[in-house]
Short mmCIF file of C-alpha atoms in Angstrom, two decimals:
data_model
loop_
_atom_site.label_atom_id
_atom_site.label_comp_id
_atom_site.label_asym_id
_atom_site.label_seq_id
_atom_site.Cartn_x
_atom_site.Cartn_y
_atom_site.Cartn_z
CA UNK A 30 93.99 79.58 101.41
CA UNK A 31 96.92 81.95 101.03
CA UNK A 32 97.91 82.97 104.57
CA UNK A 33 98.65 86.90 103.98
CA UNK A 34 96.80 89.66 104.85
CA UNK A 35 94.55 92.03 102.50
CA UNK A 36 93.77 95.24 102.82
CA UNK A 37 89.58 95.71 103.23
CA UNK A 38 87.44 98.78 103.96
CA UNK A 39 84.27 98.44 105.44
CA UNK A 40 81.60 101.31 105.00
CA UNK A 41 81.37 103.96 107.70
CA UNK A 42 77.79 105.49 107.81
CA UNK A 43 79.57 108.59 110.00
CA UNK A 44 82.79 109.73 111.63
CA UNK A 45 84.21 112.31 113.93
CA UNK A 46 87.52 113.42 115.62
CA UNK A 47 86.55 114.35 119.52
CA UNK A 48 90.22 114.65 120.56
CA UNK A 49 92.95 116.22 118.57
CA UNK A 50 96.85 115.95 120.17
CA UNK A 51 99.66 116.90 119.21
CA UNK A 52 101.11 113.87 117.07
CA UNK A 53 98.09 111.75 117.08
CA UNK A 54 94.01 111.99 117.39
CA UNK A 55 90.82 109.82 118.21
CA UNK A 56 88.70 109.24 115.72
CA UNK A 57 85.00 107.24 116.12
CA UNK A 58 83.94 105.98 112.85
CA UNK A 59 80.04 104.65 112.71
CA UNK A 60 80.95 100.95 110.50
CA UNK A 61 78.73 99.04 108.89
CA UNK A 62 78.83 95.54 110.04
CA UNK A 63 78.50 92.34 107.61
CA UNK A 64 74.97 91.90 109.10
CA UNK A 65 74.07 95.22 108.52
CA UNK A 66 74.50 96.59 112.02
CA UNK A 67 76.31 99.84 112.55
CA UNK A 68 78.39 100.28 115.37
CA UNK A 69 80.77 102.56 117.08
CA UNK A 70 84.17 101.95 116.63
CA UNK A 71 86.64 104.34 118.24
CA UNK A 72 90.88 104.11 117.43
CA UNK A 73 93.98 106.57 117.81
CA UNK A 74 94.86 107.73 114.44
CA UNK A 75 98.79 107.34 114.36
CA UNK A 76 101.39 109.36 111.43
CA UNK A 77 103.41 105.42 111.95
CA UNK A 78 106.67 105.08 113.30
CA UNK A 79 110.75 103.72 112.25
CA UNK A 80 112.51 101.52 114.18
CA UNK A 81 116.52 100.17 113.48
CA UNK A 82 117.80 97.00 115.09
CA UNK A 83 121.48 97.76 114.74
CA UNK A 84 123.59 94.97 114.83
CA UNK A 85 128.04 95.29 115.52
CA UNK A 86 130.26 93.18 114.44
CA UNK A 87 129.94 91.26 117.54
CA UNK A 88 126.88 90.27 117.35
CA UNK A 89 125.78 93.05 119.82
CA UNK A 90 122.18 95.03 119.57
CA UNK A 91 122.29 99.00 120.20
CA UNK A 92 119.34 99.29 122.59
CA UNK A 93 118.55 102.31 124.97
CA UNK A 94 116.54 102.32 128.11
CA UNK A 95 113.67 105.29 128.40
CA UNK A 96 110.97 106.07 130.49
CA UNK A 97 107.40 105.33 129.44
CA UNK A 98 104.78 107.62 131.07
CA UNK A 99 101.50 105.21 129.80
CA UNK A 100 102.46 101.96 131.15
CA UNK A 101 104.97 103.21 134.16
CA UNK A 102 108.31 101.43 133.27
CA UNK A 103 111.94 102.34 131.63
CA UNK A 104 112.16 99.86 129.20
CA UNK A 105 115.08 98.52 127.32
CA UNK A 106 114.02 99.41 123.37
CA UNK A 107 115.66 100.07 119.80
CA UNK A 108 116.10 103.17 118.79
CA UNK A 109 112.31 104.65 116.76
CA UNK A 110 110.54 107.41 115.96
CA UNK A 111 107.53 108.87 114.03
CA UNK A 112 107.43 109.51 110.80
CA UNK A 113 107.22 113.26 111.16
CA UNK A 114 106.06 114.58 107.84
CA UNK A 115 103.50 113.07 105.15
CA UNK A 116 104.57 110.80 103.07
CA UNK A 117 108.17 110.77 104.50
CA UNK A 118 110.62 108.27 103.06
CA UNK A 119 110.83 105.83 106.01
CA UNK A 120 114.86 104.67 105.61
CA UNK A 121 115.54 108.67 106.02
CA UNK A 122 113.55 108.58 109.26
CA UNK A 123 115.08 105.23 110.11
CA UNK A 124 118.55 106.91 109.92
CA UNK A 125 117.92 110.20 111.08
CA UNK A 126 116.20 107.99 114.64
CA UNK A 127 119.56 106.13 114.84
CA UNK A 128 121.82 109.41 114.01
CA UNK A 129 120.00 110.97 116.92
CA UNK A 130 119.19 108.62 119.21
CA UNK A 131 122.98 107.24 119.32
CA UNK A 132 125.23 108.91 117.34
CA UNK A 133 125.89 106.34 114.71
CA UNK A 134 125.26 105.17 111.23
CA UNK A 135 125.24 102.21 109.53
CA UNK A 136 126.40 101.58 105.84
CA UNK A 137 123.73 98.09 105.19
CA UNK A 138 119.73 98.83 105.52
CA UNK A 139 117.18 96.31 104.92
CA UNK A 140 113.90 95.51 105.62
CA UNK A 141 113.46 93.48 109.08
CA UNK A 142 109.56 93.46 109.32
CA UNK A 143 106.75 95.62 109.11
CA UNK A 144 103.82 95.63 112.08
CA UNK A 145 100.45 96.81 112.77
CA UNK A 146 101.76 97.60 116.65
CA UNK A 147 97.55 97.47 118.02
CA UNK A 148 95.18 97.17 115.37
CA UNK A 149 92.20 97.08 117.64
CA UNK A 150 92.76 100.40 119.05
CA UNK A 151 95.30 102.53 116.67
CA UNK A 152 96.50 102.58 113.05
CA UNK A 153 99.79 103.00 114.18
CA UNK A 154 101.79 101.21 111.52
CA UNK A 155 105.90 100.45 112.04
CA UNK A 156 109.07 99.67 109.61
CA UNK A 157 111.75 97.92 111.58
CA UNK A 158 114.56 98.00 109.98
CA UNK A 159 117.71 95.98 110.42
CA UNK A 160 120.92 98.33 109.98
CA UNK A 161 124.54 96.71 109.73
CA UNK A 162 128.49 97.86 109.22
CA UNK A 163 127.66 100.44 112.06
CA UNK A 164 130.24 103.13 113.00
CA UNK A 165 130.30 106.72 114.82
CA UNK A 166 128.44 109.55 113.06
CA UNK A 167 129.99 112.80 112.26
CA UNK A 168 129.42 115.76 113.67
CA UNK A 169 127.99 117.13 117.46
CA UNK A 170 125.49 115.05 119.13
CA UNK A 171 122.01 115.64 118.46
CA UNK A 172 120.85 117.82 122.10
CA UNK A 173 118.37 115.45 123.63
CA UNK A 174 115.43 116.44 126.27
CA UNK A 175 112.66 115.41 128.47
CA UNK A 176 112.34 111.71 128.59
CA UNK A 177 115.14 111.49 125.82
CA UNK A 178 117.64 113.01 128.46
CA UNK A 179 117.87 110.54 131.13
CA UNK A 180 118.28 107.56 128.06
CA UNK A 181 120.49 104.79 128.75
CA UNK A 182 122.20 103.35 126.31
CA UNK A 183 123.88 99.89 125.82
CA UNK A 184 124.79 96.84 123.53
CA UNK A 185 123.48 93.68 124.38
CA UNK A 186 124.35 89.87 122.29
CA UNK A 187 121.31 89.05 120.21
CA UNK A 188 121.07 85.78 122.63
CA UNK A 189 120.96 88.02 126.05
CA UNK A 190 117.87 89.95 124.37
CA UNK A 191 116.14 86.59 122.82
CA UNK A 192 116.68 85.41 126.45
CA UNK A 193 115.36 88.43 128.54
CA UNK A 194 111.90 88.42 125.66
CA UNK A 195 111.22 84.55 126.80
CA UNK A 196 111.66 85.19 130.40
CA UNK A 197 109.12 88.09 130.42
CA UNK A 198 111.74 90.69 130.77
CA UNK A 199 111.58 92.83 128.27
CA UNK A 200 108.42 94.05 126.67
CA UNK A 201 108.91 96.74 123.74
CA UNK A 202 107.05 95.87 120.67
CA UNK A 203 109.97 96.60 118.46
CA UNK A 204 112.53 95.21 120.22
CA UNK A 205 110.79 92.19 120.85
CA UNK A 206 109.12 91.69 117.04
CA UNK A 207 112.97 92.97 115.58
CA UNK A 208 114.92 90.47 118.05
CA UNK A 209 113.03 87.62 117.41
CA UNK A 210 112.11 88.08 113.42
CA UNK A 211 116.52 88.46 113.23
CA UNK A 212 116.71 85.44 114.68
CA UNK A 213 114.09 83.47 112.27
CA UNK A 214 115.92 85.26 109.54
CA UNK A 215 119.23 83.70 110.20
CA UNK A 216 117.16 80.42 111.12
CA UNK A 217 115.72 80.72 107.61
CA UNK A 218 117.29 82.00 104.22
CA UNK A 219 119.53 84.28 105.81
CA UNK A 220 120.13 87.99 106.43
CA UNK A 221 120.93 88.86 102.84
CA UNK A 222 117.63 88.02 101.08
CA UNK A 223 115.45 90.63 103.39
CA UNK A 224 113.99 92.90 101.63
CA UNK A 225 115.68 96.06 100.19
CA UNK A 226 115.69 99.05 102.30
CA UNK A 227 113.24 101.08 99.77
CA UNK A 228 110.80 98.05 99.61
CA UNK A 229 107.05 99.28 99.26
CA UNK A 230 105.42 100.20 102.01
CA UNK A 231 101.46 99.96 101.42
CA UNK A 232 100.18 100.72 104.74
CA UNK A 233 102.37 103.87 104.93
CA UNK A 234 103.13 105.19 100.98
CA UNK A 235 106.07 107.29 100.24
CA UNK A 236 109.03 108.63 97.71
CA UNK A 237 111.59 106.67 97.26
#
């Protein structure tokens, strides 16, 4: 058996949207079980998201420390955001997320990974990218507000972060997913062989 996941779409008899927001939505879908049952099977529809693990030249991560209303903690994560607009070219987010979110930009872009973040309750679908040969944008700061404007933000060594992951300390998806697949990267056939920046992305299509 090849270990890799396939992409498979059950019937749905029936489906509604009872709660509309203003980035994402509920849907309940009525699916058609492989014994024939049909059952109810509601999920928050998600546009996806970027994120950048930005690695210096010493080995350092850019991470930023924000506030998150749902589960009641700041907590120490990469720099992300959604993808905005249909069909949007994911690197372009990736870049604009790190441009605004820190002020810099990086000349190397690869692929790091690419996650379902809770595929039992959302369709939320993320590109982590790694992003080397960083340096200071150009240009004014990008004017930051409500959560955004009491960020923190830091570098931390890649070992401080695989550290704080193990010990229960830190609990972002994409920081902890990015950290850890950098560091089975480098364990493996290195850095240079991840994928190219503009790699396909099925579960969220776009223009290269």
């Amino acid at each position: 058996m090849t270990i890799k996941d396939i992409p498979v779409e059950w019937e749905i008899r029936a489906t509604e949207t009872p709660f509309t927001g203003n980035k994402t939505s509920v849907r309940t879908d009525e699916v058609v079980m492989p014994d024939g049952t049909v059952v109810g099977r509601d999920y928050q529809v998600h546009p996806g998201s970027v994120a950048v693990l930005a690695l210096d030249e010493s080995d350092r991560v850019l991470v930023l420390r924000q506030y998150r209303h749902p589960v009641r903690h700041k907590l120490w994560e990469i720099p992300a955001g959604l993808l905005d607009v249909p069909g949007e070219n994911p690197l372009h987010a990736a870049q604009r997320e790190l441009y605004e979110e820190a002020h810099v930009k990086a000349e190397d872009w690869r692929v790091l990974t690419d996650v379902y973040t809770t595929p039992g309750g959302c369709d939320e679908a993320v590109r982590i990218f790694l992003a080397r040969d960083l340096s200071e944008a150009e240009g004014e700061r990008f004017a930051v507000a409500e959560e955004e404007a009491d960020m923190e933000l830091d570098r931390v060594p890649v070992q401080e972060l695989v550290r704080g992951v193990l010990a229960g300390e830190l609990h972002n998806n994409c920081l902890v997913v990015g950290v850890l697949s950098l560091v089975a990267a480098r364990a493996g056939d290195g850095l240079d062989v991840l994928r190219p920046a503009q790699a396909p992305w099925p579960a969220r299509p776009f223009e290269a």
